[in-house]
């Protein structure tokens, strides 16, 4: 297999892996076991990857990192909302 | 800031983000809300990134992907063990 293809498939998989996590979190309405810090660090890292892609004018970097960044921001929003719901159920 | 520095910090953050998730999972002994498919896809992707780094002889790619791959394999192991524990508590 061509080396560039291996790199491309690798990047595609690591970018898309967030999708099953989003679906699971959306369906179960629970994000208790997800680390808030993991999400914050990944969002910071992806924002820098996006800046790096923009500075280099590299379209694959820009597109894949925009998509994954958007997904992680949605996941973080779900975590904040669902964690509040879990806390209210425990407190109430 | 130098463009290479931005890329370096971006890579460092996205590689290291798994650490707080590992610590949280280890401490709480729960991984219910983590997607099994996310972990499997990330492990496949990181294995390909590592192969890509080895084929190119790129040391930063080899080192960072070896480390993150190792962490995700540990996290997957914890998920399998802790999910079994959660299931036994429910069934028992």
PDB file of C-alpha atoms in Angstrom:
ATOM      1  CA  UNK A   1       0.000   0.000   0.000  1.00  0.00           C
ATOM      2  CA  UNK A   2       1.227   3.528  -0.761  1.00  0.00           C
ATOM      3  CA  UNK A   3       2.644   5.377   2.256  1.00  0.00           C
ATOM      4  CA  UNK A   4       0.407   8.407   1.639  1.00  0.00           C
ATOM      5  CA  UNK A   5      -2.669   6.147   1.614  1.00  0.00           C
ATOM      6  CA  UNK A   6      -1.668   4.714   5.018  1.00  0.00           C
ATOM      7  CA  UNK A   7      -1.315   8.257   6.411  1.00  0.00           C
ATOM      8  CA  UNK A   8      -4.631   9.271   4.856  1.00  0.00           C
ATOM      9  CA  UNK A   9      -6.546   6.312   6.290  1.00  0.00           C
ATOM     10  CA  UNK A  10      -4.857   6.892   9.688  1.00  0.00           C
ATOM     11  CA  UNK A  11      -5.962  10.537   9.704  1.00  0.00           C
ATOM     12  CA  UNK A  12      -9.466   9.641   8.561  1.00  0.00           C
ATOM     13  CA  UNK A  13      -9.882   7.062  11.371  1.00  0.00           C
ATOM     14  CA  UNK A  14      -8.525   9.253  14.194  1.00  0.00           C
ATOM     15  CA  UNK A  15     -10.695  12.176  12.979  1.00  0.00           C
ATOM     16  CA  UNK A  16     -13.891  10.113  12.658  1.00  0.00           C
ATOM     17  CA  UNK A  17     -13.547   8.149  15.935  1.00  0.00           C
ATOM     18  CA  UNK A  18     -15.452  10.846  17.823  1.00  0.00           C
ATOM     19  CA  UNK A  19     -18.659  10.025  15.876  1.00  0.00           C
ATOM     20  CA  UNK A  20     -19.611   6.769  17.730  1.00  0.00           C
ATOM     21  CA  UNK A  21     -18.906   8.584  21.035  1.00  0.00           C
ATOM     22  CA  UNK A  22     -21.261  11.424  20.041  1.00  0.00           C
ATOM     23  CA  UNK A  23     -23.987   8.946  19.039  1.00  0.00           C
ATOM     24  CA  UNK A  24     -23.621   6.960  22.267  1.00  0.00           C
ATOM     25  CA  UNK A  25     -23.704  10.099  24.434  1.00  0.00           C
ATOM     26  CA  UNK A  26     -26.727  11.464  22.541  1.00  0.00           C
ATOM     27  CA  UNK A  27     -28.639   8.178  22.877  1.00  0.00           C
ATOM     28  CA  UNK A  28     -27.866   7.404  26.539  1.00  0.00           C
ATOM     29  CA  UNK A  29     -28.052  11.047  27.751  1.00  0.00           C
ATOM     30  CA  UNK A  30     -25.115  10.266  30.075  1.00  0.00           C
ATOM     31  CA  UNK A  31     -21.546  11.563  29.995  1.00  0.00           C
ATOM     32  CA  UNK A  32     -20.533  10.881  33.620  1.00  0.00           C
ATOM     33  CA  UNK A  33     -17.489   8.757  32.761  1.00  0.00           C
ATOM     34  CA  UNK A  34     -16.124  11.147  30.118  1.00  0.00           C
ATOM     35  CA  UNK A  35     -13.237  13.312  31.291  1.00  0.00           C
ATOM     36  CA  UNK A  36     -13.970  17.044  31.035  1.00  0.00           C
ATOM     37  CA  UNK A  37     -10.215  17.740  30.868  1.00  0.00           C
ATOM     38  CA  UNK A  38      -9.740  15.343  27.969  1.00  0.00           C
ATOM     39  CA  UNK A  39     -12.359  17.276  26.011  1.00  0.00           C
ATOM     40  CA  UNK A  40     -10.902  20.694  26.904  1.00  0.00           C
ATOM     41  CA  UNK A  41      -7.338  19.626  25.972  1.00  0.00           C
ATOM     42  CA  UNK A  42      -8.488  18.035  22.694  1.00  0.00           C
ATOM     43  CA  UNK A  43     -10.484  21.152  21.760  1.00  0.00           C
ATOM     44  CA  UNK A  44      -7.423  23.347  22.446  1.00  0.00           C
ATOM     45  CA  UNK A  45      -5.236  20.939  20.429  1.00  0.00           C
ATOM     46  CA  UNK A  46      -7.662  20.767  17.485  1.00  0.00           C
ATOM     47  CA  UNK A  47      -8.004  24.577  17.437  1.00  0.00           C
ATOM     48  CA  UNK A  48      -4.194  24.791  17.134  1.00  0.00           C
ATOM     49  CA  UNK A  49      -4.193  22.088  14.395  1.00  0.00           C
ATOM     50  CA  UNK A  50      -6.762  24.187  12.555  1.00  0.00           C
ATOM     51  CA  UNK A  51      -4.607  27.338  12.976  1.00  0.00           C
ATOM     52  CA  UNK A  52      -1.616  25.345  11.716  1.00  0.00           C
ATOM     53  CA  UNK A  53      -3.593  24.191   8.658  1.00  0.00           C
ATOM     54  CA  UNK A  54      -4.795  27.753   7.964  1.00  0.00           C
ATOM     55  CA  UNK A  55      -1.252  29.159   8.236  1.00  0.00           C
ATOM     56  CA  UNK A  56       0.039  26.505   5.827  1.00  0.00           C
ATOM     57  CA  UNK A  57      -3.039  26.760   3.581  1.00  0.00           C
ATOM     58  CA  UNK A  58      -3.371  22.953   3.808  1.00  0.00           C
ATOM     59  CA  UNK A  59      -6.956  22.067   2.847  1.00  0.00           C
ATOM     60  CA  UNK A  60      -7.048  18.449   4.213  1.00  0.00           C
ATOM     61  CA  UNK A  61      -5.772  19.697   7.605  1.00  0.00           C
ATOM     62  CA  UNK A  62      -8.307  22.551   7.622  1.00  0.00           C
ATOM     63  CA  UNK A  63     -11.312  20.379   6.685  1.00  0.00           C
ATOM     64  CA  UNK A  64     -10.604  17.386   8.939  1.00  0.00           C
ATOM     65  CA  UNK A  65      -9.730  19.514  11.972  1.00  0.00           C
ATOM     66  CA  UNK A  66     -12.738  21.836  11.513  1.00  0.00           C
ATOM     67  CA  UNK A  67     -15.024  18.810  11.456  1.00  0.00           C
ATOM     68  CA  UNK A  68     -13.482  17.087  14.503  1.00  0.00           C
ATOM     69  CA  UNK A  69     -13.313  20.377  16.441  1.00  0.00           C
ATOM     70  CA  UNK A  70     -17.030  20.956  15.767  1.00  0.00           C
ATOM     71  CA  UNK A  71     -17.842  17.398  16.961  1.00  0.00           C
ATOM     72  CA  UNK A  72     -15.845  17.818  20.186  1.00  0.00           C
ATOM     73  CA  UNK A  73     -17.542  21.148  20.930  1.00  0.00           C
ATOM     74  CA  UNK A  74     -20.935  19.396  20.524  1.00  0.00           C
ATOM     75  CA  UNK A  75     -19.752  16.541  22.775  1.00  0.00           C
ATOM     76  CA  UNK A  76     -18.557  19.011  25.445  1.00  0.00           C
ATOM     77  CA  UNK A  77     -21.939  20.795  25.278  1.00  0.00           C
ATOM     78  CA  UNK A  78     -23.732  17.449  25.749  1.00  0.00           C
ATOM     79  CA  UNK A  79     -21.471  16.581  28.688  1.00  0.00           C
ATOM     80  CA  UNK A  80     -22.215  19.873  30.456  1.00  0.00           C
ATOM     81  CA  UNK A  81     -25.989  19.476  29.931  1.00  0.00           C
ATOM     82  CA  UNK A  82     -26.218  15.763  30.812  1.00  0.00           C
ATOM     83  CA  UNK A  83     -23.916  16.031  33.853  1.00  0.00           C
ATOM     84  CA  UNK A  84     -26.229  18.734  35.201  1.00  0.00           C
ATOM     85  CA  UNK A  85     -29.189  16.386  34.642  1.00  0.00           C
ATOM     86  CA  UNK A  86     -27.405  13.550  36.487  1.00  0.00           C
ATOM     87  CA  UNK A  87     -26.545  15.882  39.375  1.00  0.00           C
ATOM     88  CA  UNK A  88     -30.167  17.064  39.693  1.00  0.00           C
ATOM     89  CA  UNK A  89     -31.426  13.469  39.793  1.00  0.00           C
ATOM     90  CA  UNK A  90     -28.966  12.683  42.617  1.00  0.00           C
ATOM     91  CA  UNK A  91     -29.630  15.909  44.579  1.00  0.00           C
ATOM     92  CA  UNK A  92     -33.417  15.763  44.112  1.00  0.00           C
TER      93      UNK A  92
ATOM     94  CA  UNK B   1       4.794  32.285  17.048  1.00  0.00           C
ATOM     95  CA  UNK B   2       6.603  29.984  14.600  1.00  0.00           C
ATOM     96  CA  UNK B   3       4.304  27.770  12.508  1.00  0.00           C
ATOM     97  CA  UNK B   4       6.246  24.612  13.460  1.00  0.00           C
ATOM     98  CA  UNK B   5       5.816  25.455  17.153  1.00  0.00           C
ATOM     99  CA  UNK B   6       2.018  25.741  16.677  1.00  0.00           C
ATOM    100  CA  UNK B   7       1.953  22.317  14.979  1.00  0.00           C
ATOM    101  CA  UNK B   8       4.156  20.849  17.712  1.00  0.00           C
ATOM    102  CA  UNK B   9       1.979  22.156  20.556  1.00  0.00           C
ATOM    103  CA  UNK B  10      -1.152  20.981  18.684  1.00  0.00           C
ATOM    104  CA  UNK B  11       0.268  17.462  18.332  1.00  0.00           C
ATOM    105  CA  UNK B  12       1.413  17.418  21.955  1.00  0.00           C
ATOM    106  CA  UNK B  13      -2.062  18.407  23.228  1.00  0.00           C
ATOM    107  CA  UNK B  14      -4.046  15.961  21.074  1.00  0.00           C
ATOM    108  CA  UNK B  15      -1.623  13.140  22.016  1.00  0.00           C
ATOM    109  CA  UNK B  16      -1.682  13.878  25.752  1.00  0.00           C
ATOM    110  CA  UNK B  17      -5.449  14.443  26.073  1.00  0.00           C
ATOM    111  CA  UNK B  18      -6.020  10.745  26.776  1.00  0.00           C
ATOM    112  CA  UNK B  19      -4.128  11.037  30.108  1.00  0.00           C
ATOM    113  CA  UNK B  20      -6.901  12.765  32.158  1.00  0.00           C
ATOM    114  CA  UNK B  21      -9.398  10.221  30.732  1.00  0.00           C
ATOM    115  CA  UNK B  22      -7.171   7.329  31.867  1.00  0.00           C
ATOM    116  CA  UNK B  23      -6.808   8.847  35.357  1.00  0.00           C
ATOM    117  CA  UNK B  24     -10.566   9.461  35.677  1.00  0.00           C
ATOM    118  CA  UNK B  25     -11.432   5.925  34.511  1.00  0.00           C
ATOM    119  CA  UNK B  26      -8.817   4.388  36.849  1.00  0.00           C
ATOM    120  CA  UNK B  27     -10.080   6.402  39.850  1.00  0.00           C
ATOM    121  CA  UNK B  28     -13.839   5.945  39.315  1.00  0.00           C
ATOM    122  CA  UNK B  29     -13.640   2.320  38.092  1.00  0.00           C
ATOM    123  CA  UNK B  30     -16.404   3.154  35.600  1.00  0.00           C
ATOM    124  CA  UNK B  31     -16.293   3.367  31.801  1.00  0.00           C
ATOM    125  CA  UNK B  32     -20.017   2.942  31.024  1.00  0.00           C
ATOM    126  CA  UNK B  33     -20.353   6.157  29.037  1.00  0.00           C
ATOM    127  CA  UNK B  34     -17.206   5.614  26.936  1.00  0.00           C
ATOM    128  CA  UNK B  35     -17.868   4.359  23.412  1.00  0.00           C
ATOM    129  CA  UNK B  36     -16.205   1.006  22.686  1.00  0.00           C
ATOM    130  CA  UNK B  37     -16.254   1.822  18.971  1.00  0.00           C
ATOM    131  CA  UNK B  38     -14.476   5.134  19.505  1.00  0.00           C
ATOM    132  CA  UNK B  39     -11.655   3.281  21.257  1.00  0.00           C
ATOM    133  CA  UNK B  40     -11.427   0.554  18.589  1.00  0.00           C
ATOM    134  CA  UNK B  41     -11.363   3.087  15.725  1.00  0.00           C
ATOM    135  CA  UNK B  42      -8.775   5.278  17.487  1.00  0.00           C
ATOM    136  CA  UNK B  43      -6.550   2.244  18.180  1.00  0.00           C
ATOM    137  CA  UNK B  44      -6.748   1.209  14.505  1.00  0.00           C
ATOM    138  CA  UNK B  45      -6.016   4.799  13.432  1.00  0.00           C
ATOM    139  CA  UNK B  46      -3.068   5.195  15.826  1.00  0.00           C
ATOM    140  CA  UNK B  47      -1.611   1.834  14.718  1.00  0.00           C
ATOM    141  CA  UNK B  48      -1.697   3.140  11.129  1.00  0.00           C
ATOM    142  CA  UNK B  49      -0.145   6.468  12.205  1.00  0.00           C
ATOM    143  CA  UNK B  50       2.634   4.454  13.859  1.00  0.00           C
ATOM    144  CA  UNK B  51       3.122   2.370  10.672  1.00  0.00           C
ATOM    145  CA  UNK B  52       3.211   5.629   8.683  1.00  0.00           C
ATOM    146  CA  UNK B  53       5.859   7.055  11.033  1.00  0.00           C
ATOM    147  CA  UNK B  54       7.924   3.852  10.829  1.00  0.00           C
ATOM    148  CA  UNK B  55       7.757   3.821   7.008  1.00  0.00           C
ATOM    149  CA  UNK B  56       8.880   7.466   6.871  1.00  0.00           C
ATOM    150  CA  UNK B  57      11.424   6.985   9.691  1.00  0.00           C
ATOM    151  CA  UNK B  58       9.889  10.028  11.430  1.00  0.00           C
ATOM    152  CA  UNK B  59      10.872   9.867  15.112  1.00  0.00           C
ATOM    153  CA  UNK B  60       8.323  12.400  16.525  1.00  0.00           C
ATOM    154  CA  UNK B  61       5.480  10.506  14.768  1.00  0.00           C
ATOM    155  CA  UNK B  62       6.799   7.150  16.045  1.00  0.00           C
ATOM    156  CA  UNK B  63       7.237   8.289  19.663  1.00  0.00           C
ATOM    157  CA  UNK B  64       3.990  10.242  20.070  1.00  0.00           C
ATOM    158  CA  UNK B  65       1.837   7.590  18.369  1.00  0.00           C
ATOM    159  CA  UNK B  66       3.456   4.704  20.295  1.00  0.00           C
ATOM    160  CA  UNK B  67       2.696   6.496  23.550  1.00  0.00           C
ATOM    161  CA  UNK B  68      -0.930   7.373  22.687  1.00  0.00           C
ATOM    162  CA  UNK B  69      -1.569   3.897  21.244  1.00  0.00           C
ATOM    163  CA  UNK B  70      -0.290   2.322  24.475  1.00  0.00           C
ATOM    164  CA  UNK B  71      -2.577   4.615  26.536  1.00  0.00           C
ATOM    165  CA  UNK B  72      -5.648   3.760  24.435  1.00  0.00           C
ATOM    166  CA  UNK B  73      -4.940   0.016  24.741  1.00  0.00           C
ATOM    167  CA  UNK B  74      -4.792   0.457  28.547  1.00  0.00           C
ATOM    168  CA  UNK B  75      -8.046   2.467  28.465  1.00  0.00           C
ATOM    169  CA  UNK B  76      -9.769  -0.215  26.352  1.00  0.00           C
ATOM    170  CA  UNK B  77      -8.577  -2.893  28.815  1.00  0.00           C
ATOM    171  CA  UNK B  78      -9.997  -0.865  31.721  1.00  0.00           C
ATOM    172  CA  UNK B  79     -13.303  -0.405  29.861  1.00  0.00           C
ATOM    173  CA  UNK B  80     -13.672  -4.155  29.271  1.00  0.00           C
ATOM    174  CA  UNK B  81     -12.871  -4.978  32.930  1.00  0.00           C
ATOM    175  CA  UNK B  82     -14.989  -2.213  34.522  1.00  0.00           C
ATOM    176  CA  UNK B  83     -17.984  -2.771  32.197  1.00  0.00           C
ATOM    177  CA  UNK B  84     -17.986  -6.426  33.284  1.00  0.00           C
ATOM    178  CA  UNK B  85     -17.965  -5.282  36.922  1.00  0.00           C
ATOM    179  CA  UNK B  86     -20.899  -2.910  36.283  1.00  0.00           C
ATOM    180  CA  UNK B  87     -22.846  -5.681  34.532  1.00  0.00           C
ATOM    181  CA  UNK B  88     -22.278  -8.117  37.428  1.00  0.00           C
ATOM    182  CA  UNK B  89     -23.501  -5.538  39.931  1.00  0.00           C
ATOM    183  CA  UNK B  90     -26.700  -5.055  37.879  1.00  0.00           C
ATOM    184  CA  UNK B  91     -27.250  -8.803  37.216  1.00  0.00           C
ATOM    185  CA  UNK B  92     -26.359  -9.875  40.769  1.00  0.00           C
TER     186      UNK B  92
END
